Amino acid sequence: MVPPGAEMDTMIHTFDQLGLSPELLQGLIKLGFKKPTDIQSAVIPELLGGDRDLVAKAQTGTGKTAAFGLPILHRLKAEILLPQALILCPTRELCMQIARDLTQLADFMKDIRILPVYGGADIRPQLTALRRGVQIVVATPGRMVDMLRRKAVDLSVIRCVVLDEADEMLSMGFEEDLQTIMTSVPEASQTMLFSATMPRTVADITRNYMQDPATIAIGMHNTGPDNVVHEYYVVHARDRYLALKRIVDLIPDLYGIVFCRTRQETQEIADWLGRDGYPAHALHGDLSQQQRDRVMKAFRNRHCPLLVATDVAARGLDVRNLTHIINYSLPDDPGAYTHRSGRTGRAGESGVSIVLINLREHSKLHRIEKQIGRKFISRTVPSGDDICRVRLHDWIKRWQNLEPESALLDELMPALIERLDGMSRDELLRKVAYQEVQRLLEYYRDQPDLNPEVRREPHADKSNGSNTTHGNIELVLNVGAVNGLTPTLLLRMIETVARKQAVPVGRIKIAKMQTYMEIPASLATYIVKSFNTHPPEISGRKVNVAVAGARRQLFRNARSKVGGNTGRTGRTRPPKRKLFRHSGSRSS
Ligand code: AMP
């Protein structure tokens, strides 16, 4: 974190060092906030030290609410029952969230009234609350302008205005409303602007409404929290939903948001997931406020741990401890990806952001990589066996930690033991384990491999494709480290399968679920054919071999040279049999 132009005390490790009131420190203890986040260490001393305007480039999830909230609360005069701080933010969700956060921080302060004022809800209770008197107003711009027109709010003693998620407010078309509001607050009031990105429109606001602001940047390039791992899966567009289900099946205790691009897609995916037995709800603009509240409640209390949402509907949503963000489809704007992935990995927790792309979306992924300054990790869509393996391991772990204390169990144990008398420990374990994964095993029996045959990742290209030794060709196998494959085993397998010919194997790369190996191009037909005629097995999985994507043409040329599979026209025919099956059929 570098606050350009500002001297920063890098030695701030505790909230005590920031000079906050004892009541606020008590509130922080109650919330379990042990030490200030980077933005809090940078912003709080700056704001406590004076009335200078402030521009902070900070991602959502960095702890920015407390960064501006604590100084506001610290300087509040409880005896004055008029709004002294006005916080503007883009959505109702965020508005309620900020009001909730500030109320919690102020838990030990006396007579503090904080009011969220947002659209899409009955205005009357908000008018009544304003009339009764509040000290902090958290508002969405549209409703705030409405209040001003009704002369329902007195902004004459406002000391501080916060523009939170300024880029979002502007991209949602609130520019005019912001202008109206900014011209209604006292000129001497301090303005703080928080934004994940700094487009020209935001710069205009800082120029027009702020004076010599201090600037603080958390993270150099809007990169999002460091503790988020970014992963991607490549699938055929038609297999996207099936791949999503596999990913969901693979992750025990998944608590996350699946992002879609349109309302229709969002509803469709949530419906399909619901139909297939997954606890998922849709969140998009077509929902009534009541429906939205119901969905959010079920998501927050984890009755429904999967939320399928559009970018707009999920704006400002702050739910802690999300384990995953799944980008079912990528947003057009790379900046939106940062907002999505920033919903996980909040305040130092770790999180994973998963992206599903089709074969033509690599360039989109590159643009995002550039924007976030990180590389995506390539993942292979798991097979049913992979999923069951992970699930069983997780189940064993949970089992080991289980402490089944129950008087009823004590009472029933003798009868249980008697009924199961004669069943061996292995037999018993097998049955119980089977029961745990039975549904998955049955569902995934005979399901196709969803990894496209031509699977050339942008990063793998360098190491595998273009560097293949001259005259060699690269083959890809559908098994990898998870199947227990080692170089020795692989060489032995080739020896067994290709009995008639010695095969000088070049470079071998064993990935988690796939393996790449180089062999002389002239032997490719023979090897592929031999493997397909008598497919060997490893850990119960039949081994398939194919020519790795980009080298296919080379392979064809080589085949025609060695008198391979050519048709009557002399043109090379593709291999008859597809080695990796991928079918468009959807499971029910
Ligand atoms: P924000 O960026 O304000 O949306 O904050 C993200 C999350 O971090 C919220 O759930 C806060 O409650 C939490 N949080 C903020 N500050 C701290 C802190 N110092 N320690 C732990 N959690 C925090």
Coordinates of C-alpha atoms and ligand atoms in Angstrom, one line a residue:
M1 CA 0.0 0.0 0.0
V2 CA 1.4 3.3 -1.0
P3 CA -0.3 6.5 -0.1
P4 CA 1.2 8.8 -2.7
G5 CA 2.0 12.3 -1.4
A6 CA 1.1 11.3 2.1
E7 CA 3.4 10.2 4.8
M8 CA 2.1 7.0 6.3
D9 CA 2.9 5.6 9.7
T10 CA 3.7 2.0 8.8
M11 CA 4.1 1.1 12.5
I12 CA 0.3 1.1 13.2
H13 CA -0.5 -2.4 14.3
T14 CA -3.4 -1.9 16.7
F15 CA -6.5 0.1 16.9
D16 CA -5.3 1.6 20.3
Q17 CA -2.5 3.4 18.4
L18 CA -5.0 5.2 16.2
G19 CA -6.4 7.5 18.9
L20 CA -10.0 6.4 18.7
S21 CA -12.4 6.9 21.7
P22 CA -12.6 4.1 24.3
E23 CA -16.3 3.5 23.3
L24 CA -15.2 2.8 19.7
L25 CA -12.4 0.5 20.8
Q26 CA -14.9 -1.4 22.8
G27 CA -17.1 -1.7 19.8
L28 CA -14.2 -3.0 17.8
I29 CA -13.4 -5.7 20.4
K30 CA -17.0 -6.8 20.3
L31 CA -16.9 -7.1 16.6
G32 CA -13.8 -9.1 16.8
F33 CA -11.7 -6.7 14.7
K34 CA -8.2 -7.3 16.1
K35 CA -6.0 -5.0 14.0
P36 CA -6.7 -2.3 11.5
T37 CA -6.7 -3.3 7.8
D38 CA -4.3 -1.5 5.5
I39 CA -6.9 1.1 4.5
Q40 CA -7.9 1.7 8.1
S41 CA -4.3 2.3 9.1
A42 CA -3.9 4.8 6.3
V43 CA -7.2 6.6 6.4
I44 CA -8.1 6.8 10.1
P45 CA -5.1 8.9 11.2
E46 CA -5.6 11.1 8.1
L47 CA -9.2 11.8 9.0
L48 CA -8.7 12.2 12.7
G49 CA -5.9 14.6 12.1
G50 CA -8.0 17.2 10.2
D51 CA -10.7 18.1 7.8
R52 CA -8.8 17.6 4.5
D53 CA -10.7 16.0 1.7
L54 CA -9.7 12.5 0.8
V55 CA -9.7 10.3 -2.3
A56 CA -9.1 6.6 -1.6
K57 CA -8.7 4.0 -4.3
A58 CA -9.8 0.9 -2.5
Q59 CA -11.5 -2.3 -3.3
T60 CA -14.6 -3.5 -1.7
G61 CA -13.7 -5.9 1.1
T62 CA -10.7 -4.0 2.3
G63 CA -12.5 -2.7 5.4
K64 CA -13.2 0.8 4.0
T65 CA -16.5 1.2 5.8
A66 CA -14.8 1.2 9.2
A67 CA -12.0 3.3 7.7
F68 CA -14.4 6.2 7.1
G69 CA -17.0 5.2 9.7
L70 CA -14.7 5.2 12.8
P71 CA -13.5 8.8 12.3
I72 CA -17.0 10.0 11.6
L73 CA -18.3 8.4 14.8
H74 CA -15.3 9.6 16.7
R75 CA -16.0 13.2 15.7
L76 CA -19.8 13.0 16.1
K77 CA -21.6 15.4 18.5
A78 CA -24.3 13.2 20.2
E79 CA -26.0 16.3 21.6
I80 CA -26.8 17.7 18.2
L81 CA -29.8 15.8 16.7
L82 CA -29.1 16.8 13.1
P83 CA -27.3 15.0 10.3
Q84 CA -23.6 15.6 10.7
A85 CA -22.4 13.0 8.2
L86 CA -23.9 12.0 4.9
I87 CA -22.8 8.7 3.3
L88 CA -23.9 8.1 -0.3
C89 CA -23.6 4.7 -1.9
P90 CA -25.0 3.0 -5.0
T91 CA -27.4 0.3 -3.8
R92 CA -30.0 -0.4 -1.1
E93 CA -28.1 -3.5 0.0
L94 CA -24.9 -1.5 0.5
C95 CA -26.9 1.3 2.2
M96 CA -28.3 -1.1 4.7
Q97 CA -25.0 -2.8 5.2
I98 CA -23.1 0.5 5.9
A99 CA -25.8 1.6 8.4
R100 CA -25.6 -1.8 10.0
D101 CA -21.8 -1.7 10.2
L102 CA -21.8 1.8 11.7
T103 CA -24.5 0.9 14.2
Q104 CA -22.4 -2.0 15.4
L105 CA -19.3 0.1 15.6
A106 CA -21.2 2.6 17.7
D107 CA -22.6 0.0 20.0
F108 CA -21.0 1.5 23.1
M109 CA -21.7 5.1 22.2
K110 CA -24.7 6.8 23.7
D111 CA -27.6 8.4 21.7
I112 CA -26.3 7.8 18.2
R113 CA -28.9 7.6 15.5
I114 CA -27.9 6.2 12.1
L115 CA -30.5 6.0 9.4
P116 CA -30.4 4.2 6.0
V117 CA -32.4 6.0 3.4
Y118 CA -32.9 4.1 0.2
G119 CA -35.3 3.7 -2.7
G120 CA -37.6 0.8 -3.5
A121 CA -39.1 0.9 -0.1
D122 CA -41.9 2.9 1.6
I123 CA -40.7 6.4 2.1
R124 CA -43.0 7.2 5.1
P125 CA -41.0 5.4 7.8
Q126 CA -37.9 7.1 6.5
L127 CA -39.5 10.5 6.6
T128 CA -40.7 9.9 10.2
A129 CA -37.3 8.8 11.3
L130 CA -35.7 11.9 9.7
R131 CA -38.2 14.1 11.4
R132 CA -37.4 12.5 14.8
G133 CA -33.7 13.4 14.2
V134 CA -30.6 11.5 13.2
Q135 CA -26.9 12.2 13.2
I136 CA -25.7 10.0 10.3
V137 CA -27.6 9.5 7.1
V138 CA -26.6 6.7 4.8
A139 CA -28.4 7.1 1.5
T140 CA -28.7 6.1 -2.1
P141 CA -28.5 9.2 -4.3
G142 CA -32.0 8.9 -5.9
R143 CA -33.9 8.7 -2.6
M144 CA -31.7 11.4 -1.1
V145 CA -32.7 13.8 -3.9
D146 CA -36.3 12.9 -3.2
M147 CA -35.8 13.8 0.4
L148 CA -34.2 17.1 -0.5
R149 CA -37.1 17.9 -2.8
R150 CA -39.6 17.2 0.0
K151 CA -37.4 19.3 2.3
A152 CA -37.5 16.4 4.6
V153 CA -33.8 16.6 5.6
D154 CA -31.7 19.4 7.0
L155 CA -28.1 19.3 5.7
S156 CA -27.1 22.6 7.3
V157 CA -24.7 21.1 9.8
I158 CA -23.2 18.4 7.7
R159 CA -19.5 18.2 8.4
C160 CA -18.6 15.2 6.2
V161 CA -19.8 13.7 3.0
V162 CA -18.7 10.2 1.9
L163 CA -19.1 9.0 -1.7
D164 CA -18.7 5.3 -1.4
E165 CA -18.2 3.1 -4.5
A166 CA -18.2 6.4 -6.5
D167 CA -17.4 4.6 -9.8
E168 CA -20.5 2.4 -9.3
M169 CA -22.7 5.3 -8.5
L170 CA -21.6 7.1 -11.6
S171 CA -21.8 4.0 -13.9
M172 CA -25.4 3.6 -12.5
G173 CA -26.3 7.0 -13.8
F174 CA -26.4 8.9 -10.5
E175 CA -24.2 11.8 -11.7
E176 CA -26.9 14.4 -11.7
D177 CA -28.3 13.3 -8.4
L178 CA -24.8 13.6 -6.9
Q179 CA -24.4 17.1 -8.2
T180 CA -27.8 18.1 -6.7
I181 CA -26.7 16.6 -3.3
M182 CA -23.2 18.1 -3.4
T183 CA -24.5 21.6 -4.0
S184 CA -26.9 21.2 -1.0
V185 CA -24.3 20.5 1.6
P186 CA -22.2 23.3 3.3
E187 CA -19.2 24.2 1.2
A188 CA -16.9 23.7 4.2
S189 CA -17.8 20.1 4.7
Q190 CA -15.2 17.5 4.2
T191 CA -15.6 15.2 1.3
M192 CA -14.3 11.6 1.1
L193 CA -14.4 9.6 -2.0
F194 CA -13.9 5.8 -2.1
S195 CA -13.7 4.0 -5.4
A196 CA -12.3 0.7 -6.7
T197 CA -11.5 2.3 -10.0
M198 CA -10.7 5.9 -11.0
P199 CA -12.3 6.5 -14.4
R200 CA -12.5 10.1 -15.8
T201 CA -16.0 10.6 -14.4
V202 CA -14.7 10.0 -10.9
A203 CA -11.8 12.3 -11.5
D204 CA -14.3 15.0 -12.6
I205 CA -16.1 14.7 -9.3
T206 CA -12.9 15.0 -7.3
R207 CA -12.0 18.1 -9.4
N208 CA -15.4 19.8 -9.0
Y209 CA -16.3 19.0 -5.4
M210 CA -13.0 18.5 -3.6
Q211 CA -10.2 20.7 -2.5
D212 CA -6.6 19.5 -2.5
P213 CA -7.6 16.0 -1.4
A214 CA -5.1 13.6 0.2
T215 CA -4.9 10.5 -1.9
I216 CA -4.5 7.0 -0.7
A217 CA -4.3 3.9 -2.8
I218 CA -4.6 0.4 -1.5
G219 CA -3.0 -2.0 -4.0
M220 CA -1.4 -0.4 -7.1
H221 CA -3.7 -1.5 -9.8
N222 CA -7.1 -2.3 -8.6
T223 CA -6.0 -5.8 -8.2
G224 CA -8.4 -7.0 -5.5
P225 CA -7.4 -8.8 -2.3
D226 CA -4.2 -10.9 -2.4
N227 CA -5.8 -13.7 -0.7
V228 CA -8.1 -14.6 -3.6
V229 CA -7.0 -17.5 -5.9
H230 CA -8.2 -17.2 -9.5
E231 CA -8.9 -20.3 -11.4
Y232 CA -10.4 -21.2 -14.7
Y233 CA -11.9 -24.1 -16.5
V234 CA -12.3 -24.5 -20.3
V235 CA -15.4 -26.2 -21.5
H236 CA -17.5 -26.3 -24.6
A237 CA -20.2 -23.7 -24.3
R238 CA -22.9 -26.4 -24.3
D239 CA -21.2 -28.1 -21.3
R240 CA -21.1 -25.0 -19.1
Y241 CA -23.9 -26.0 -16.8
L242 CA -22.7 -29.6 -16.4
A243 CA -19.3 -28.3 -15.5
L244 CA -20.8 -25.9 -13.0
K245 CA -22.6 -28.8 -11.3
R246 CA -19.3 -30.8 -11.2
I247 CA -17.5 -27.9 -9.6
V248 CA -20.3 -27.5 -7.0
D249 CA -20.2 -31.2 -6.3
L250 CA -16.4 -31.1 -5.9
I251 CA -16.4 -28.5 -3.2
P252 CA -17.7 -29.5 0.2
D253 CA -19.2 -26.6 2.2
L254 CA -19.4 -24.3 -0.8
Y255 CA -20.8 -20.9 0.2
G256 CA -20.8 -18.6 -2.8
I257 CA -22.2 -16.6 -5.6
V258 CA -22.6 -17.8 -9.2
F259 CA -22.4 -14.7 -11.4
C260 CA -24.3 -14.6 -14.7
R261 CA -24.6 -11.9 -17.3
T262 CA -28.3 -11.5 -17.8
R263 CA -31.4 -11.8 -15.6
Q264 CA -32.7 -14.6 -17.8
E265 CA -29.5 -16.6 -17.5
T266 CA -29.5 -16.0 -13.8
Q267 CA -33.0 -17.3 -13.4
E268 CA -32.4 -20.2 -15.7
I269 CA -29.3 -21.4 -13.9
A270 CA -31.0 -21.0 -10.5
D271 CA -34.0 -23.0 -11.7
W272 CA -31.9 -25.7 -13.2
L273 CA -29.8 -26.0 -10.0
G274 CA -33.0 -26.1 -8.0
R275 CA -34.4 -28.8 -10.2
D276 CA -31.2 -30.8 -9.9
G277 CA -31.4 -30.7 -6.1
Y278 CA -28.9 -27.9 -5.3
P279 CA -29.9 -25.2 -2.8
A280 CA -29.7 -22.2 -5.0
H281 CA -31.7 -18.9 -5.3
A282 CA -31.7 -16.3 -8.0
L283 CA -31.0 -12.6 -7.3
H284 CA -31.7 -10.2 -10.1
G285 CA -33.6 -7.0 -10.9
D286 CA -36.9 -8.7 -11.7
L287 CA -37.4 -9.7 -8.1
S288 CA -39.7 -7.6 -5.9
Q289 CA -38.1 -6.1 -2.8
Q290 CA -39.9 -8.7 -0.7
Q291 CA -38.5 -11.6 -2.8
R292 CA -35.1 -10.1 -2.7
D293 CA -35.1 -9.8 1.1
R294 CA -36.3 -13.4 1.4
V295 CA -33.5 -14.6 -0.9
M296 CA -30.9 -12.6 1.0
K297 CA -32.0 -13.8 4.3
A298 CA -31.8 -17.4 3.2
F299 CA -28.4 -16.8 1.8
R300 CA -27.0 -15.0 4.8
N301 CA -28.1 -17.7 7.3
R302 CA -26.9 -20.3 4.8
H303 CA -30.1 -22.1 4.4
C304 CA -29.4 -21.6 0.8
P305 CA -25.7 -21.3 0.4
L306 CA -25.7 -20.7 -3.4
L307 CA -26.7 -17.4 -4.8
V308 CA -27.0 -17.0 -8.6
A309 CA -26.8 -13.3 -9.3
T310 CA -26.4 -10.6 -11.9
D311 CA -23.6 -8.0 -11.4
V312 CA -26.1 -5.2 -10.7
A313 CA -28.2 -7.2 -8.2
A314 CA -25.1 -8.2 -6.2
R315 CA -23.6 -4.7 -6.0
G316 CA -22.9 -3.7 -2.5
L317 CA -23.7 -7.1 -1.2
D318 CA -21.5 -7.8 1.8
V319 CA -21.7 -11.3 3.1
R320 CA -18.7 -12.6 5.1
N321 CA -17.0 -15.9 4.7
L322 CA -17.9 -16.6 1.1
T323 CA -15.7 -19.4 0.1
H324 CA -16.2 -19.1 -3.7
I325 CA -17.2 -16.8 -6.5
I326 CA -18.1 -18.7 -9.7
N327 CA -18.2 -16.7 -12.9
Y328 CA -20.6 -18.8 -14.9
S329 CA -20.2 -16.3 -17.7
L330 CA -17.6 -13.5 -17.9
P331 CA -18.6 -9.9 -17.7
D332 CA -17.8 -7.7 -20.8
D333 CA -16.1 -5.2 -18.6
P334 CA -12.9 -6.6 -16.9
G335 CA -13.5 -4.2 -14.0
A336 CA -16.7 -6.0 -13.2
Y337 CA -14.7 -9.1 -12.6
T338 CA -12.8 -7.3 -9.8
H339 CA -16.1 -6.4 -8.2
R340 CA -17.3 -10.0 -8.4
S341 CA -14.1 -11.7 -7.1
G342 CA -13.8 -9.0 -4.4
R343 CA -17.0 -10.5 -2.8
T344 CA -14.8 -13.3 -1.4
G345 CA -11.4 -13.1 0.4
R346 CA -12.7 -10.2 2.5
A347 CA -10.8 -8.7 5.4
G348 CA -8.0 -11.2 5.3
E349 CA -10.0 -14.4 4.7
S350 CA -9.1 -16.5 1.8
G351 CA -11.3 -17.2 -1.2
V352 CA -11.4 -18.7 -4.7
S353 CA -12.8 -17.0 -7.8
I354 CA -13.6 -19.5 -10.5
V355 CA -14.2 -18.7 -14.1
L356 CA -15.8 -20.9 -16.7
I357 CA -14.8 -20.1 -20.3
N358 CA -15.4 -21.6 -23.6
L359 CA -12.8 -22.3 -26.2
R360 CA -13.0 -18.8 -27.7
E361 CA -12.8 -16.8 -24.5
H362 CA -9.1 -17.0 -23.7
S363 CA -8.6 -13.4 -24.8
K364 CA -11.2 -12.2 -22.4
L365 CA -9.4 -14.0 -19.6
H366 CA -6.1 -12.4 -20.6
R367 CA -7.7 -8.9 -20.4
I368 CA -8.8 -9.7 -16.8
E369 CA -5.4 -11.1 -16.0
K370 CA -3.9 -7.8 -17.1
Q371 CA -6.5 -5.8 -15.1
I372 CA -6.0 -7.7 -11.8
G373 CA -2.3 -8.3 -12.3
R374 CA -2.5 -12.0 -11.6
K375 CA -2.5 -15.2 -13.5
F376 CA -5.4 -17.6 -13.5
I377 CA -4.6 -21.2 -12.6
S378 CA -5.9 -23.7 -15.1
R379 CA -8.1 -26.4 -13.7
T380 CA -9.5 -29.6 -15.3
V381 CA -13.2 -30.3 -15.0
P382 CA -13.3 -33.1 -12.5
S383 CA -14.7 -36.5 -13.5
G384 CA -17.3 -38.3 -11.4
D385 CA -14.6 -40.4 -9.8
D386 CA -12.6 -37.3 -8.9
I387 CA -15.6 -35.8 -7.2
C388 CA -16.4 -39.0 -5.3
R389 CA -12.8 -39.3 -4.2
V390 CA -12.7 -35.7 -2.8
R391 CA -16.1 -36.2 -1.2
L392 CA -15.0 -39.4 0.5
H393 CA -11.9 -37.8 1.8
D394 CA -13.9 -34.9 3.2
W395 CA -16.3 -37.3 4.7
I396 CA -13.6 -39.3 6.4
K397 CA -12.2 -36.0 7.9
R398 CA -15.6 -35.1 9.2
W399 CA -16.1 -38.5 10.6
Q400 CA -12.8 -38.5 12.4
N401 CA -13.8 -35.3 14.2
L402 CA -17.3 -36.5 15.1
E403 CA -18.0 -37.1 18.7
P404 CA -21.2 -39.0 18.8
E405 CA -22.4 -38.4 22.4
S406 CA -26.0 -39.4 22.8
A407 CA -27.8 -41.3 25.5
L408 CA -30.1 -42.7 22.9
L409 CA -27.2 -44.0 20.9
D410 CA -25.8 -45.6 24.1
E411 CA -29.1 -47.3 24.5
L412 CA -29.4 -48.5 20.9
M413 CA -25.8 -49.6 20.5
P414 CA -26.2 -53.2 21.9
A415 CA -29.1 -53.8 19.5
L416 CA -27.1 -52.3 16.6
I417 CA -24.1 -54.5 17.3
E418 CA -26.2 -57.5 17.5
R419 CA -28.0 -56.8 14.2
L420 CA -24.7 -56.2 12.4
D421 CA -23.0 -59.2 14.0
G422 CA -21.0 -61.1 11.5
M423 CA -20.4 -58.1 9.2
S424 CA -16.7 -57.4 8.9
R425 CA -15.2 -53.9 9.6
D426 CA -14.3 -53.6 5.9
E427 CA -17.8 -54.6 4.8
L428 CA -19.4 -52.2 7.2
L429 CA -17.1 -49.3 6.1
R430 CA -17.7 -50.0 2.5
K431 CA -21.4 -49.9 2.9
V432 CA -21.3 -46.6 4.9
A433 CA -18.9 -45.0 2.5
Y434 CA -21.0 -46.1 -0.4
Q435 CA -24.1 -44.6 1.1
E436 CA -22.2 -41.3 1.4
V437 CA -21.4 -41.1 -2.3
Q438 CA -24.1 -43.3 -3.8
R439 CA -26.0 -40.5 -5.4
L440 CA -22.9 -39.0 -7.0
L441 CA -21.6 -42.4 -8.1
E442 CA -24.9 -43.3 -9.7
Y443 CA -25.3 -39.9 -11.3
Y444 CA -21.8 -39.8 -12.7
R445 CA -21.7 -43.3 -14.0
D446 CA -21.0 -43.1 -17.7
Q447 CA -20.9 -39.3 -17.7
P448 CA -18.5 -37.9 -20.3
D449 CA -15.2 -36.1 -19.8
L450 CA -16.1 -32.4 -20.1
N451 CA -12.6 -31.3 -20.9
P452 CA -12.5 -30.4 -24.6
E453 CA -10.1 -32.5 -26.6
V454 CA -8.3 -29.5 -27.8
R455 CA -7.2 -28.1 -24.6
R456 CA -4.4 -25.7 -25.2
E457 CA -4.1 -23.3 -22.3
P458 CA -2.4 -20.0 -22.9
H459 CA 0.3 -20.7 -20.4
A460 CA 0.7 -24.3 -21.2
D461 CA 1.4 -23.3 -24.8
K462 CA 4.8 -22.0 -24.1
S463 CA 5.9 -25.0 -22.1
N464 CA 4.2 -27.7 -24.1
G465 CA 3.3 -26.8 -27.6
S466 CA 5.8 -24.5 -29.1
N467 CA 8.8 -26.1 -27.4
T468 CA 8.2 -29.6 -28.6
T469 CA 11.5 -31.1 -29.7
H470 CA 11.9 -31.1 -33.5
G471 CA 10.3 -34.2 -35.0
N472 CA 8.4 -34.9 -31.9
I473 CA 4.7 -34.7 -31.2
E474 CA 2.9 -34.2 -28.0
L475 CA 0.3 -36.6 -26.9
V476 CA -2.2 -36.0 -24.1
L477 CA -3.5 -38.7 -21.8
N478 CA -6.7 -38.5 -19.8
V479 CA -5.0 -39.5 -16.5
G480 CA -2.7 -37.7 -14.3
A481 CA -1.3 -37.4 -10.8
V482 CA -4.7 -38.0 -9.1
N483 CA -4.8 -41.4 -10.8
G484 CA -1.5 -42.3 -9.3
L485 CA 0.4 -41.9 -12.6
T486 CA 4.2 -41.6 -12.3
P487 CA 6.8 -41.4 -15.1
T488 CA 7.9 -44.9 -14.4
L489 CA 4.4 -46.2 -14.6
L490 CA 3.8 -44.4 -17.8
L491 CA 6.9 -45.8 -19.5
R492 CA 5.9 -49.3 -18.3
M493 CA 2.4 -48.7 -19.7
I494 CA 3.8 -47.7 -23.1
E495 CA 6.1 -50.7 -23.1
T496 CA 3.2 -53.0 -22.5
V497 CA 0.8 -51.4 -25.0
A498 CA 3.3 -50.8 -27.8
R499 CA 4.9 -54.2 -27.7
K500 CA 6.1 -54.3 -31.3
Q501 CA 8.1 -51.1 -31.3
A502 CA 10.5 -49.4 -28.9
V503 CA 9.2 -45.9 -28.2
P504 CA 11.7 -43.3 -27.2
V505 CA 9.6 -41.1 -25.0
G506 CA 10.7 -37.4 -24.7
R507 CA 9.5 -34.9 -22.2
I508 CA 6.8 -36.0 -19.8
K509 CA 4.5 -33.6 -17.9
I510 CA 2.2 -35.1 -15.4
A511 CA -0.6 -32.7 -14.4
K512 CA -3.3 -33.3 -11.9
M513 CA -5.7 -34.9 -14.2
Q514 CA -3.9 -35.1 -17.5
T515 CA -0.5 -36.0 -18.8
Y516 CA 1.5 -34.7 -21.7
M517 CA 4.3 -36.7 -23.3
E518 CA 6.4 -36.2 -26.3
I519 CA 7.1 -39.1 -28.8
P520 CA 8.5 -39.1 -32.3
A521 CA 5.8 -37.9 -34.7
S522 CA 6.3 -40.9 -36.9
L523 CA 5.1 -43.2 -34.1
A524 CA 2.0 -41.2 -33.1
T525 CA -0.5 -43.3 -35.2
Y526 CA 0.9 -46.5 -33.8
I527 CA 0.8 -45.4 -30.2
V528 CA -2.7 -43.9 -30.4
K529 CA -4.0 -47.0 -32.2
S530 CA -2.3 -49.3 -29.7
F531 CA -3.7 -47.5 -26.7
N532 CA -7.2 -47.5 -28.2
T533 CA -7.2 -51.2 -29.2
H534 CA -6.1 -52.3 -25.7
P535 CA -6.6 -49.4 -23.3
P536 CA -4.7 -50.0 -20.2
E537 CA -6.2 -49.0 -16.8
I538 CA -4.8 -47.1 -13.9
S539 CA -6.8 -46.9 -10.6
G540 CA -9.8 -48.3 -12.5
R541 CA -9.7 -45.6 -15.2
K542 CA -9.3 -46.5 -18.8
V543 CA -6.4 -44.6 -20.3
N544 CA -7.1 -42.7 -23.5
V545 CA -4.5 -41.0 -25.6
A546 CA -4.9 -38.2 -28.2
V547 CA -2.7 -35.8 -30.0
A548 CA -2.5 -32.6 -28.1
G549 CA -4.5 -29.9 -29.9
A550 CA -2.2 -27.5 -31.6
R551 CA -0.1 -30.3 -33.0
R552 CA -2.9 -32.1 -34.7
Q553 CA -2.0 -30.9 -38.1
L554 CA 1.6 -32.0 -37.7
F555 CA 0.3 -35.4 -36.7
R556 CA -1.8 -35.6 -39.8
N557 CA 1.1 -34.7 -42.0
A558 CA 3.3 -37.2 -40.2
R559 CA 0.6 -39.9 -40.7
S560 CA 0.3 -39.3 -44.4
K561 CA 4.1 -39.5 -44.7
V562 CA 4.2 -42.9 -42.9
G563 CA 1.3 -44.1 -45.0
G564 CA -1.3 -43.6 -42.3
N565 CA -5.0 -43.3 -42.4
T566 CA -5.6 -41.5 -45.7
G567 CA -8.8 -41.5 -47.6
R568 CA -9.3 -42.1 -51.3
T569 CA -8.9 -38.4 -52.2
G570 CA -5.5 -38.5 -50.6
R571 CA -6.7 -36.1 -47.9
T572 CA -6.1 -37.1 -44.3
R573 CA -9.1 -38.3 -42.5
P574 CA -9.5 -37.5 -38.8
P575 CA -9.3 -40.5 -36.5
K576 CA -12.7 -42.3 -36.5
R577 CA -13.0 -42.6 -32.8
K578 CA -13.1 -39.7 -30.5
L579 CA -10.8 -40.3 -27.6
F580 CA -12.3 -37.9 -25.2
R581 CA -16.0 -38.1 -25.4
H582 CA -18.0 -35.0 -24.9
S583 CA -21.6 -35.1 -25.4
G584 CA -24.1 -32.3 -25.4
S585 CA -26.7 -34.3 -23.5
R586 CA -27.8 -32.8 -20.3
S587 CA -28.3 -34.8 -17.2
S588 CA -31.6 -34.5 -15.5
Ligands
AMP1 P1 -15.8 -3.4 3.8 O1 -14.6 -3.2 2.8 O2 -16.0 -2.2 4.6 O3 -17.0 -3.8 3.0 O4 -15.4 -4.5 4.8 C1 -15.3 -5.9 4.5 C2 -15.5 -6.8 5.7 O5 -14.4 -6.8 6.5 C3 -16.7 -6.5 6.5 O6 -17.5 -7.6 6.7 C4 -16.2 -5.9 7.8 O7 -17.0 -6.3 8.8 C5 -14.8 -6.6 7.9 N1 -13.8 -5.8 8.6 C6 -13.6 -4.5 8.4 N2 -12.5 -4.1 9.2 C7 -12.0 -5.2 9.8 C8 -10.9 -5.5 10.6 N3 -10.1 -4.5 11.0 N4 -10.7 -6.7 11.0 C9 -11.5 -7.7 10.6 N5 -12.6 -7.6 9.8 C10 -12.8 -6.3 9.4

